């Protein structure tokens, strides 16, 4: 069977992976980058159908330029699903129904983060989206012109997302941030030390003129007959309703650690443990960006560059970045603290609120298990919580926040595959008609 | 404003839906207001995460069920059906 061999293989073409590729390509090293999306950019620089209508982003242009000039090869549309042999990753291309193998000497994991979702009554109604989720769907062509949007949840992203939605013609009604103002003030003070980040913040503010930013408030319930019609919010004292077409709601980010965990990389507090030079606990495997802790785009770029340099043995150059990496990670830690979840948002769900959307498992059933000292394994076996196609990527971080349950193990494939993929050798095209997902009847 | 954009025509549950070139199938579904699928207890669901992790946006594309529509670009003449 053919497989491709690379000096440095990178998973993830977000800011971290792009910076890693640019650094590692120096001196003629053969570098490949795998990403499941149709284009490089990751979450923050996800390619949109109408990018040419937006103001160009200088950082994005600079990084994309470096990435393209580096000569690294981007294999887009490939999702890494397993690592069955030492030094080899297995990918799956959903659109083409093709599996491939990529062998490497050095591996850099730059798998980024995803949104954390918390259940509340009505959050499964059509019209309720993730916050970054709605932004991604709009970049993917969803027309929100004239739609009334409520934004809620937590994290610095809410403002960025609200500003983007406004630019795309939506009418953002309000932003409800669960963190109390007192917590955010100390974070703002930390921001003052970073003029670059303040400037990003200021340009956001101008798109958000007239949009109320309510701290210390969170959703009570979303209502509608088959489609969202209104959302009720509270600040713990009073309740109010907002009539809207769409709700964009996300509770900050959680690192994508499934692939690092599958490869045996040690974790710490839900993140991949790395040393000051981005080395994981597994030899020849480095990790950069959000899987090591959510700290934003600047941290991802610096860590990516350091990991790229380390992968080709330029340790001294990587060491020069350590202090800046540490400072950006400090910023990330301050951000996590400022936007930590208040207990009220862990109590939004009612008994019959669905927590696991793949298997429709309700909060009441899980709470009974948690009260009985059961673990997530019990919830999986008895209620099928986390056993659907998303493999607990949505409900996992939620039940961890709600009940303290941690996902015990990661098994391949880390994304469900069509049955056809299981019976075929990688590199061979398979019959697209047999692409029913495993685990779904 | 740029000149008029290229558009792509697809079918959602037999109805024609026009989306801008480069749009994903999720956009066509959201445009047509059709829930992508029914959950295991029969609730209507639409896209949630927009980035391929939640599997809520699954639909039938050109006869193949359970495709994540937020990951697949629209192609002229594509036939999309929701999963009831
Ligand atoms: C939905 C969403 C929207 C966001 N929007 C913004 C924003 O507007 N502004 C902002 O400042 N920050 C935003 N962020 C935060 C953003 O994650 C960081 O600022 C920055 O992009 C992190 O860079 P990264 O390279 O570490 O990760 P990412 O940008 O997340 O890149 C990781 C890449 O790896 C790919 N990947 C992961 N696992 C696999 C696998 N198994 N196989 C193949 N490919 C894989 C992902 O698809 C992704 O393209 C957003 C985050 C999310 C989740
Ligand atoms: S919207 Fe979540 S997988 Fe498509």
Coordinates of C-alpha atoms and ligand atoms in Angstrom, one line a residue:
Chain A
X1 CA 0.0 0.0 0.0
X2 CA 1.3 3.4 -0.8
X3 CA 1.8 5.9 2.0
X4 CA 3.5 9.2 2.0
X5 CA 6.5 10.0 4.2
X6 CA 7.2 13.4 5.5
X7 CA 10.0 15.0 7.6
X8 CA 7.4 17.0 9.6
X9 CA 3.7 16.3 9.6
X10 CA 1.4 18.9 11.1
X11 CA -2.3 18.3 12.0
X12 CA -4.3 21.5 11.9
X13 CA -3.9 24.4 9.5
X14 CA -5.1 27.1 11.9
X15 CA -2.7 29.9 13.0
X16 CA -0.6 27.4 15.0
X17 CA -0.3 24.9 12.3
X18 CA 0.5 27.5 9.6
X19 CA 3.2 29.1 11.7
X20 CA 4.6 25.7 12.4
X21 CA 4.7 24.8 8.7
X22 CA 6.5 28.1 7.8
X23 CA 9.1 27.5 10.5
X24 CA 9.7 23.8 9.8
X25 CA 10.0 24.2 6.0
X26 CA 13.3 26.1 6.4
X27 CA 16.3 24.3 5.0
X28 CA 14.4 22.2 2.5
X29 CA 12.6 20.0 5.0
X30 CA 9.5 18.2 3.6
X31 CA 6.5 19.4 5.5
X32 CA 2.8 18.4 5.1
X33 CA -0.2 19.9 6.8
X34 CA -3.4 18.0 7.3
X35 CA -6.7 19.8 7.9
X36 CA -10.3 18.7 7.6
X37 CA -11.5 22.0 6.2
X38 CA -11.5 23.0 2.5
X39 CA -8.9 25.7 3.2
X40 CA -6.2 26.7 5.6
X41 CA -7.0 29.3 8.3
X42 CA -8.4 27.4 11.3
X43 CA -11.3 28.9 13.2
X44 CA -10.4 32.5 13.4
X45 CA -9.4 32.7 9.7
X46 CA -12.0 30.3 8.3
X47 CA -12.4 31.1 4.6
X48 CA -15.8 32.8 3.9
X49 CA -17.7 32.9 0.7
X50 CA -17.7 36.7 0.7
X51 CA -14.2 37.4 2.2
X52 CA -13.6 40.0 -0.5
X53 CA -16.4 42.2 0.9
X54 CA -14.6 42.4 4.3
X55 CA -11.7 44.5 5.4
X56 CA -8.5 42.5 4.9
X57 CA -7.0 41.3 8.2
X58 CA -3.3 42.1 8.2
X59 CA -2.2 39.3 10.5
X60 CA -4.1 36.8 8.4
X61 CA -2.6 38.0 5.2
X62 CA 0.9 38.0 6.6
X63 CA 0.6 34.5 8.0
X64 CA -1.1 33.1 4.8
X65 CA 1.7 34.7 2.8
X66 CA 4.4 33.0 4.8
X67 CA 2.5 29.7 4.8
X68 CA 2.1 29.7 1.0
X69 CA 5.8 30.8 0.4
X70 CA 7.1 28.1 2.8
X71 CA 6.5 25.4 0.2
X72 CA 4.7 23.1 2.8
X73 CA 2.0 20.9 1.2
X74 CA -1.5 21.4 2.5
X75 CA -3.8 18.3 2.3
X76 CA -7.2 19.8 3.0
X77 CA -10.4 17.9 3.5
X78 CA -8.5 15.3 5.4
X79 CA -9.6 14.4 8.9
X80 CA -7.1 12.4 11.0
X81 CA -9.1 9.6 12.5
X82 CA -6.6 7.0 13.8
X83 CA -3.0 6.2 14.4
X84 CA -2.8 2.5 14.1
X85 CA 1.0 2.1 13.6
X86 CA 3.9 4.0 15.2
X87 CA 4.8 7.1 13.1
X88 CA 1.8 6.9 10.8
X89 CA -1.6 8.8 10.8
X90 CA -4.7 7.6 9.0
X91 CA -6.9 10.2 7.4
X92 CA -10.4 10.1 6.0
X93 CA -11.7 12.5 3.3
X94 CA -15.5 12.7 3.7
X95 CA -16.3 14.5 0.5
X96 CA -14.4 12.0 -1.7
X97 CA -14.7 8.9 0.5
X98 CA -11.0 8.2 0.5
X99 CA -8.7 7.1 3.3
X100 CA -5.0 7.8 3.2
X101 CA -1.9 7.3 5.3
X102 CA 0.8 9.8 6.2
X103 CA 4.1 8.7 7.8
X104 CA 6.3 11.1 9.6
X105 CA 9.6 11.6 11.5
X106 CA 8.3 14.5 13.6
X107 CA 4.7 15.3 14.3
X108 CA 3.1 18.6 15.4
X109 CA -0.4 18.6 16.8
X110 CA -2.2 21.9 16.2
X111 CA -5.8 20.7 16.5
X112 CA -7.2 23.9 18.0
X113 CA -10.3 24.1 20.2
X114 CA -14.1 23.9 19.9
X115 CA -16.9 25.7 21.6
X116 CA -18.3 24.6 25.0
X117 CA -22.0 24.2 25.0
X118 CA -24.1 24.1 28.1
X119 CA -27.7 22.8 28.1
X120 CA -30.7 25.0 29.0
X121 CA -34.4 24.6 28.2
X122 CA -34.9 25.1 24.4
X123 CA -31.3 24.9 23.4
X124 CA -32.0 22.2 20.8
X125 CA -34.6 24.3 19.0
X126 CA -33.9 25.2 15.4
X127 CA -32.6 28.8 15.5
X128 CA -30.3 28.2 18.5
X129 CA -26.7 28.0 17.4
X130 CA -23.3 28.0 18.9
X131 CA -21.8 31.5 18.9
X132 CA -18.7 30.6 17.0
X133 CA -21.0 28.1 15.3
X134 CA -23.3 30.7 13.9
X135 CA -20.3 32.8 12.8
X136 CA -18.9 29.7 10.9
X137 CA -22.2 29.0 9.3
X138 CA -22.5 32.6 8.1
X139 CA -19.0 32.3 6.6
X140 CA -20.2 29.2 5.0
X141 CA -22.9 31.1 3.1
X142 CA -25.9 31.3 5.6
X143 CA -27.5 34.7 4.8
X144 CA -28.4 36.5 8.1
X145 CA -29.2 39.9 6.6
X146 CA -32.1 41.4 8.6
X147 CA -32.2 38.6 11.2
X148 CA -32.5 39.6 14.8
X149 CA -29.8 37.8 16.8
X150 CA -29.3 37.5 20.5
X151 CA -25.8 36.6 21.6
X152 CA -25.1 34.9 24.9
X153 CA -22.7 32.7 26.8
X154 CA -19.2 33.6 27.9
X155 CA -15.8 34.6 26.6
X156 CA -14.1 37.3 24.7
X157 CA -15.3 35.7 21.4
X158 CA -18.9 36.8 22.0
X159 CA -18.0 40.4 21.1
X160 CA -15.9 39.5 18.1
X161 CA -18.7 37.2 16.8
X162 CA -21.4 39.9 17.4
X163 CA -19.3 42.4 15.5
X164 CA -18.9 40.0 12.6
X165 CA -22.7 39.2 12.5
X166 CA -23.4 42.9 12.4
X167 CA -21.0 43.4 9.5
X168 CA -22.8 40.6 7.7
X169 CA -26.1 42.4 8.0
X170 CA -27.7 40.8 11.1
X171 CA -29.3 43.0 13.7
X172 CA -27.6 42.0 17.0
X173 CA -30.0 42.9 19.8
X174 CA -27.8 42.3 22.9
X175 CA -24.8 40.3 24.2
X176 CA -25.5 38.5 27.5
X177 CA -22.1 37.6 29.2
X178 CA -22.4 35.3 32.2
X179 CA -19.2 36.6 33.9
X180 CA -19.8 39.4 36.4
X181 CA -18.4 42.8 35.7
X182 CA -16.1 42.7 38.7
X183 CA -14.3 39.6 37.2
X184 CA -14.0 41.3 33.8
X185 CA -12.4 44.4 35.2
X186 CA -9.3 42.6 36.3
X187 CA -9.0 41.0 32.9
X188 CA -9.4 44.5 31.3
X189 CA -6.5 45.7 33.4
X190 CA -4.4 42.9 32.1
X191 CA -5.4 43.9 28.6
X192 CA -4.1 47.4 29.1
X193 CA -0.6 46.1 29.1
X194 CA -1.1 44.8 25.6
X195 CA -1.8 47.7 23.2
X196 CA -2.2 45.3 20.2
X197 CA -5.1 43.5 21.8
X198 CA -6.7 46.8 22.9
X199 CA -6.7 48.0 19.3
X200 CA -8.4 44.8 18.2
X201 CA -11.0 45.5 20.9
X202 CA -11.5 49.1 19.8
X203 CA -12.2 48.2 16.2
X204 CA -14.8 45.7 17.5
X205 CA -16.5 48.3 19.6
X206 CA -17.2 50.6 16.6
X207 CA -19.2 47.8 14.9
X208 CA -21.1 47.2 18.1
X209 CA -22.2 50.7 18.8
X210 CA -25.7 50.6 20.2
X211 CA -25.6 46.9 21.1
X212 CA -26.1 46.3 24.9
X213 CA -23.4 44.3 26.5
X214 CA -24.9 42.8 29.7
X215 CA -22.5 41.3 32.1
X216 CA -23.6 38.9 34.8
X217 CA -26.6 37.6 32.7
X218 CA -27.4 34.3 31.1
X219 CA -30.2 32.5 29.3
X220 CA -33.1 30.9 31.2
X221 CA -34.9 29.3 28.2
X222 CA -35.4 29.5 24.5
X223 CA -39.0 29.3 23.3
X224 CA -40.7 28.8 19.9
X225 CA -43.0 26.4 18.1
X226 CA -40.6 24.3 16.0
X227 CA -38.4 27.4 15.5
X228 CA -36.9 30.0 17.9
X229 CA -39.1 32.9 18.7
X230 CA -37.8 34.4 21.9
X231 CA -35.2 33.9 24.6
X232 CA -35.6 34.6 28.3
X233 CA -32.6 35.9 30.2
X234 CA -31.8 36.7 33.8
X235 CA -29.2 38.4 35.9
X236 CA -30.2 36.4 38.9
X237 CA -32.6 39.1 40.2
X238 CA -34.8 39.9 37.3
X239 CA -35.9 38.2 34.1
X240 CA -36.5 39.6 30.7
X241 CA -37.5 38.4 27.2
X242 CA -35.9 39.1 23.9
X243 CA -37.9 38.4 20.7
X244 CA -35.4 37.2 18.1
X245 CA -34.9 35.0 15.1
X246 CA -31.6 33.5 16.1
X247 CA -29.6 32.8 19.3
X248 CA -25.8 32.5 19.2
X249 CA -24.7 30.9 22.4
X250 CA -21.4 29.4 23.4
X251 CA -19.5 29.1 26.7
X252 CA -15.9 29.8 25.8
X253 CA -13.7 27.1 24.3
X254 CA -12.4 23.6 25.1
X255 CA -9.2 22.2 23.6
X256 CA -9.4 19.4 21.0
X257 CA -7.3 16.9 22.9
X258 CA -8.7 13.7 21.3
X259 CA -5.9 13.1 18.8
X260 CA -3.1 13.9 21.3
X261 CA -4.7 11.6 23.9
X262 CA -5.0 8.8 21.3
X263 CA -1.2 9.2 20.6
X264 CA -0.5 8.9 24.4
X265 CA 0.4 12.5 25.1
X266 CA 0.1 13.3 28.8
X267 CA -2.7 15.7 29.7
X268 CA -3.0 18.2 32.5
X269 CA -6.2 20.0 33.5
X270 CA -7.8 19.0 30.2
X271 CA -5.0 20.3 28.1
X272 CA -2.0 18.7 26.4
X273 CA 1.0 19.0 28.7
X274 CA 4.0 20.6 26.9
X275 CA 7.3 22.0 28.1
X276 CA 8.6 25.5 27.3
X277 CA 9.7 24.2 23.9
X278 CA 6.3 22.6 22.9
X279 CA 7.4 19.1 23.5
X280 CA 4.7 16.6 24.6
X281 CA 5.4 13.6 26.8
X282 CA 5.7 11.5 23.6
X283 CA 9.0 11.6 21.8
X284 CA 9.0 13.4 18.4
X285 CA 5.5 14.7 19.0
X286 CA 5.0 18.5 19.6
X287 CA 1.8 20.4 20.3
X288 CA 1.0 24.0 19.7
X289 CA -2.0 26.4 20.0
X290 CA -5.3 25.8 21.7
X291 CA -4.8 22.1 22.7
X292 CA -2.2 23.3 25.2
X293 CA -4.6 25.8 26.7
X294 CA -6.9 28.4 25.2
X295 CA -4.9 31.6 24.9
X296 CA -5.9 33.2 21.5
X297 CA -4.3 33.7 18.2
X298 CA -1.0 35.3 19.3
X299 CA -0.2 32.4 21.5
X300 CA -1.1 30.0 18.8
X301 CA 1.2 31.7 16.3
X302 CA 4.2 31.9 18.7
X303 CA 3.8 28.3 19.8
X304 CA 3.4 27.1 16.3
X305 CA 6.6 28.8 15.3
X306 CA 8.5 27.3 18.3
X307 CA 7.1 23.8 17.5
X308 CA 8.2 24.1 13.9
X309 CA 11.7 25.2 14.8
X310 CA 12.0 22.3 17.4
X311 CA 10.8 19.8 14.9
X312 CA 13.8 20.6 12.7
X313 CA 16.3 20.8 15.5
X314 CA 16.6 24.6 15.8
X315 CA 16.4 24.5 19.6
X316 CA 18.3 27.7 20.2
X317 CA 15.9 29.7 18.0
X318 CA 12.9 28.1 19.6
X319 CA 14.2 29.0 23.0
X320 CA 14.3 32.7 22.0
X321 CA 10.5 32.5 21.7
X322 CA 9.9 30.9 25.2
X323 CA 9.5 34.1 27.1
X324 CA 6.8 35.5 24.7
X325 CA 5.0 32.2 24.7
X326 CA 4.9 32.1 28.5
X327 CA 3.6 35.7 28.5
X328 CA 0.8 34.8 26.0
X329 CA -0.1 31.7 28.0
X330 CA -0.3 33.9 31.1
X331 CA -2.8 36.0 29.2
X332 CA -4.8 32.8 28.4
X333 CA -4.8 31.9 32.1
X334 CA -6.1 35.4 33.0
X335 CA -8.8 35.0 30.4
X336 CA -9.9 31.6 31.7
X337 CA -10.1 33.0 35.2
X338 CA -12.1 36.1 34.1
X339 CA -14.6 34.0 32.1
X340 CA -14.9 31.1 34.6
X341 CA -18.4 29.6 34.8
X342 CA -20.7 30.8 37.5
X343 CA -22.7 28.1 39.3
X344 CA -26.0 29.4 38.0
X345 CA -25.1 28.5 34.4
X346 CA -24.4 24.9 35.5
X347 CA -28.0 24.8 36.8
X348 CA -29.8 26.1 33.7
X349 CA -31.0 22.7 32.5
X350 CA -34.4 21.4 33.7
X351 CA -35.1 17.7 34.3
X352 CA -36.3 17.1 30.7
X353 CA -33.6 19.3 29.0
X354 CA -31.6 17.3 26.6
X355 CA -27.9 17.1 27.4
X356 CA -26.7 14.6 24.8
X357 CA -28.2 15.7 21.5
X358 CA -27.1 12.6 19.6
X359 CA -29.0 10.2 21.8
X360 CA -31.5 12.6 23.4
X361 CA -30.4 11.9 27.0
X362 CA -32.0 14.3 29.5
X363 CA -30.5 16.1 32.4
X364 CA -32.8 14.4 35.0
X365 CA -31.5 11.0 34.1
X366 CA -27.9 12.0 34.3
X367 CA -28.4 14.0 37.5
X368 CA -29.9 10.8 39.1
X369 CA -26.8 8.9 38.1
X370 CA -24.4 11.6 39.3
X371 CA -26.3 11.7 42.7
X372 CA -25.8 8.0 42.9
X373 CA -22.0 8.4 42.6
X374 CA -21.9 7.0 39.1
X375 CA -19.3 7.9 36.5
X376 CA -19.5 8.9 32.8
X377 CA -18.9 5.3 31.9
X378 CA -22.1 4.4 33.7
X379 CA -23.9 7.2 31.9
X380 CA -22.6 5.9 28.6
X381 CA -23.5 2.3 29.3
X382 CA -26.9 2.9 30.9
X383 CA -28.1 6.0 29.0
X384 CA -26.0 6.0 25.9
X385 CA -24.8 9.5 26.8
X386 CA -21.9 10.4 24.5
X387 CA -22.3 7.3 22.4
X388 CA -23.6 8.9 19.3
X389 CA -21.7 10.2 16.3
X390 CA -20.2 13.2 17.9
X391 CA -18.5 10.8 20.4
X392 CA -19.2 13.1 23.3
X393 CA -17.5 16.2 21.8
X394 CA -20.6 18.3 22.6
X395 CA -22.0 16.6 25.8
X396 CA -18.6 15.6 27.2
X397 CA -17.4 19.1 28.1
X398 CA -21.0 19.9 29.4
X399 CA -21.2 16.8 31.7
X400 CA -17.7 17.6 32.9
X401 CA -18.8 21.1 33.9
X402 CA -22.1 19.9 35.3
X403 CA -21.1 16.7 37.1
X404 CA -17.3 16.7 37.1
X405 CA -17.3 13.6 34.9
X406 CA -14.2 13.2 32.8
X407 CA -14.0 11.3 29.6
X408 CA -11.9 8.3 30.6
X409 CA -10.5 7.1 27.3
X410 CA -10.2 7.9 23.6
X411 CA -10.4 5.1 21.0
X412 CA -9.9 5.0 17.3
X413 CA -11.5 6.1 15.1
X414 CA -11.7 9.4 16.8
X415 CA -14.5 10.4 14.3
X416 CA -17.1 8.0 13.0
X417 CA -16.3 6.5 9.6
X418 CA -18.5 5.2 6.9
X419 CA -18.8 1.4 7.1
X420 CA -17.1 1.3 3.7
X421 CA -14.0 2.9 5.2
X422 CA -13.6 0.0 7.6
X423 CA -13.5 -2.6 5.0
X424 CA -11.2 -0.8 2.6
X425 CA -7.5 -0.2 2.4
X426 CA -6.5 3.4 2.7
X427 CA -5.6 5.1 -0.7
X428 CA -8.4 3.1 -2.4
X429 CA -11.5 4.9 -3.5
X430 CA -14.6 3.3 -2.1
X431 CA -18.2 3.1 -3.2
X432 CA -19.9 6.4 -2.1
X433 CA -23.2 4.7 -1.8
X434 CA -22.2 2.7 1.1
X435 CA -21.3 5.7 3.1
X436 CA -23.7 5.2 6.0
X437 CA -22.1 6.1 9.2
X438 CA -20.9 3.5 11.6
X439 CA -23.0 3.6 14.8
X440 CA -26.0 5.0 13.0
X441 CA -28.6 2.6 11.8
Chain B
X1 CA -20.1 46.3 -3.9
X2 CA -18.5 43.6 -6.0
X3 CA -20.2 42.7 -9.3
X4 CA -23.0 40.1 -9.1
X5 CA -21.8 36.9 -7.6
X6 CA -22.0 33.5 -9.1
X7 CA -24.8 31.4 -7.7
X8 CA -25.4 27.8 -7.3
X9 CA -28.8 26.1 -7.6
X10 CA -29.5 23.1 -5.5
X11 CA -32.7 21.2 -4.5
X12 CA -33.8 20.9 -0.9
X13 CA -36.6 18.4 -0.5
X14 CA -37.6 19.0 -4.1
X15 CA -37.6 22.8 -3.9
X16 CA -35.0 24.9 -5.7
X17 CA -32.7 26.9 -3.5
X18 CA -30.1 29.4 -4.7
X19 CA -26.9 30.0 -2.6
X20 CA -23.8 32.0 -3.4
X21 CA -20.9 30.0 -5.0
X22 CA -18.7 28.7 -2.3
X23 CA -21.5 28.1 0.2
X24 CA -21.8 24.9 2.1
X25 CA -24.9 22.7 2.0
X26 CA -25.8 23.8 5.5
X27 CA -26.4 27.3 4.1
X28 CA -29.0 25.9 1.6
X29 CA -30.8 24.0 4.4
X30 CA -30.9 27.0 6.7
X31 CA -32.0 29.2 3.9
X32 CA -34.9 26.8 3.1
X33 CA -35.9 26.7 6.9
X34 CA -35.9 22.9 6.7
X35 CA -34.6 21.1 9.8
X36 CA -31.8 18.8 8.8
X37 CA -32.9 15.8 10.7
X38 CA -35.2 14.3 13.3
X39 CA -33.5 13.3 16.6
X40 CA -33.9 9.9 18.1
X41 CA -37.0 11.1 19.9
X42 CA -38.3 12.9 16.9
X43 CA -37.3 16.5 17.6
X44 CA -36.3 18.7 14.6
X45 CA -32.6 19.7 14.6
X46 CA -30.5 22.1 12.7
X47 CA -26.7 22.9 12.5
X48 CA -25.2 23.9 15.9
X49 CA -21.4 24.0 15.7
X50 CA -20.7 24.9 12.1
X51 CA -17.3 23.2 12.3
X52 CA -18.0 19.5 11.8
X53 CA -18.1 18.2 15.4
X54 CA -21.8 18.1 16.5
X55 CA -23.3 16.0 13.6
X56 CA -26.6 17.9 14.0
X57 CA -26.5 19.2 10.4
X58 CA -26.6 15.7 8.9
X59 CA -28.8 15.3 5.8
X60 CA -29.0 13.1 2.6
X61 CA -26.9 14.5 -0.2
X62 CA -27.3 13.0 -3.6
X63 CA -28.7 9.8 -2.1
X64 CA -26.1 9.4 0.6
X65 CA -27.4 9.7 4.1
X66 CA -25.7 11.2 7.2
X67 CA -23.5 13.7 5.5
X68 CA -22.4 16.6 7.6
X69 CA -23.7 19.5 5.5
X70 CA -21.5 22.1 7.1
X71 CA -18.5 20.4 5.7
X72 CA -19.6 19.9 2.1
X73 CA -19.7 22.7 -0.5
X74 CA -22.9 23.0 -2.7
X75 CA -22.5 21.9 -6.3
X76 CA -24.9 22.8 -9.1
X77 CA -27.8 20.4 -9.3
X78 CA -27.1 18.8 -5.9
X79 CA -30.1 17.0 -4.4
X80 CA -30.4 17.5 -0.7
X81 CA -33.1 15.8 1.4
X82 CA -33.6 16.2 5.1
X83 CA -33.8 13.1 7.3
X84 CA -37.2 12.5 8.9
Ligands
LIG1 C1 -16.0 28.3 16.3 C2 -14.9 29.1 16.7 C3 -14.8 30.4 16.2 C4 -13.7 31.3 16.6 N1 -13.7 32.6 16.1 C5 -12.7 33.4 16.5 C6 -12.7 34.8 16.1 O1 -13.6 35.2 15.3 N2 -11.7 35.6 16.6 C7 -10.7 35.1 17.4 O2 -9.9 35.9 17.9 N3 -10.7 33.8 17.8 C8 -11.7 33.0 17.4 N4 -11.7 31.7 17.8 C9 -10.6 31.3 18.7 C10 -9.5 30.6 17.9 O3 -9.7 29.2 18.1 C11 -8.1 31.0 18.2 O4 -8.0 32.4 18.2 C12 -7.1 30.5 17.1 O5 -7.7 30.3 15.9 C13 -6.5 29.2 17.6 O6 -5.6 28.8 16.6 P1 -5.1 27.2 16.6 O7 -4.2 27.1 15.4 O8 -4.6 26.8 17.9 O9 -6.5 26.4 16.3 P2 -7.6 26.4 15.2 O10 -7.7 27.7 14.5 O11 -8.8 25.8 15.9 O12 -7.1 25.4 14.1 C14 -7.1 24.0 14.3 C15 -7.4 23.3 13.0 O13 -7.2 21.9 13.1 C16 -8.2 21.2 12.4 N5 -8.3 19.9 13.1 C17 -8.6 19.6 14.4 N6 -8.6 18.3 14.5 C18 -8.3 17.7 13.3 C19 -8.2 16.3 12.9 N7 -8.4 15.3 13.7 N8 -7.9 16.2 11.6 C20 -7.8 17.2 10.7 N9 -7.9 18.5 11.1 C21 -8.1 18.7 12.4 C22 -9.4 22.1 12.7 O14 -10.4 21.9 11.7 C23 -8.8 23.5 12.5 O15 -8.8 23.9 11.2 C24 -12.7 30.8 17.5 C25 -12.8 29.5 17.9 C26 -13.8 28.6 17.6 C27 -13.9 27.2 18.1
LIG2 S1 -23.1 22.0 12.3 FE1 -22.1 20.7 13.7 S2 -21.3 19.1 12.4 FE2 -22.2 20.5 11.0

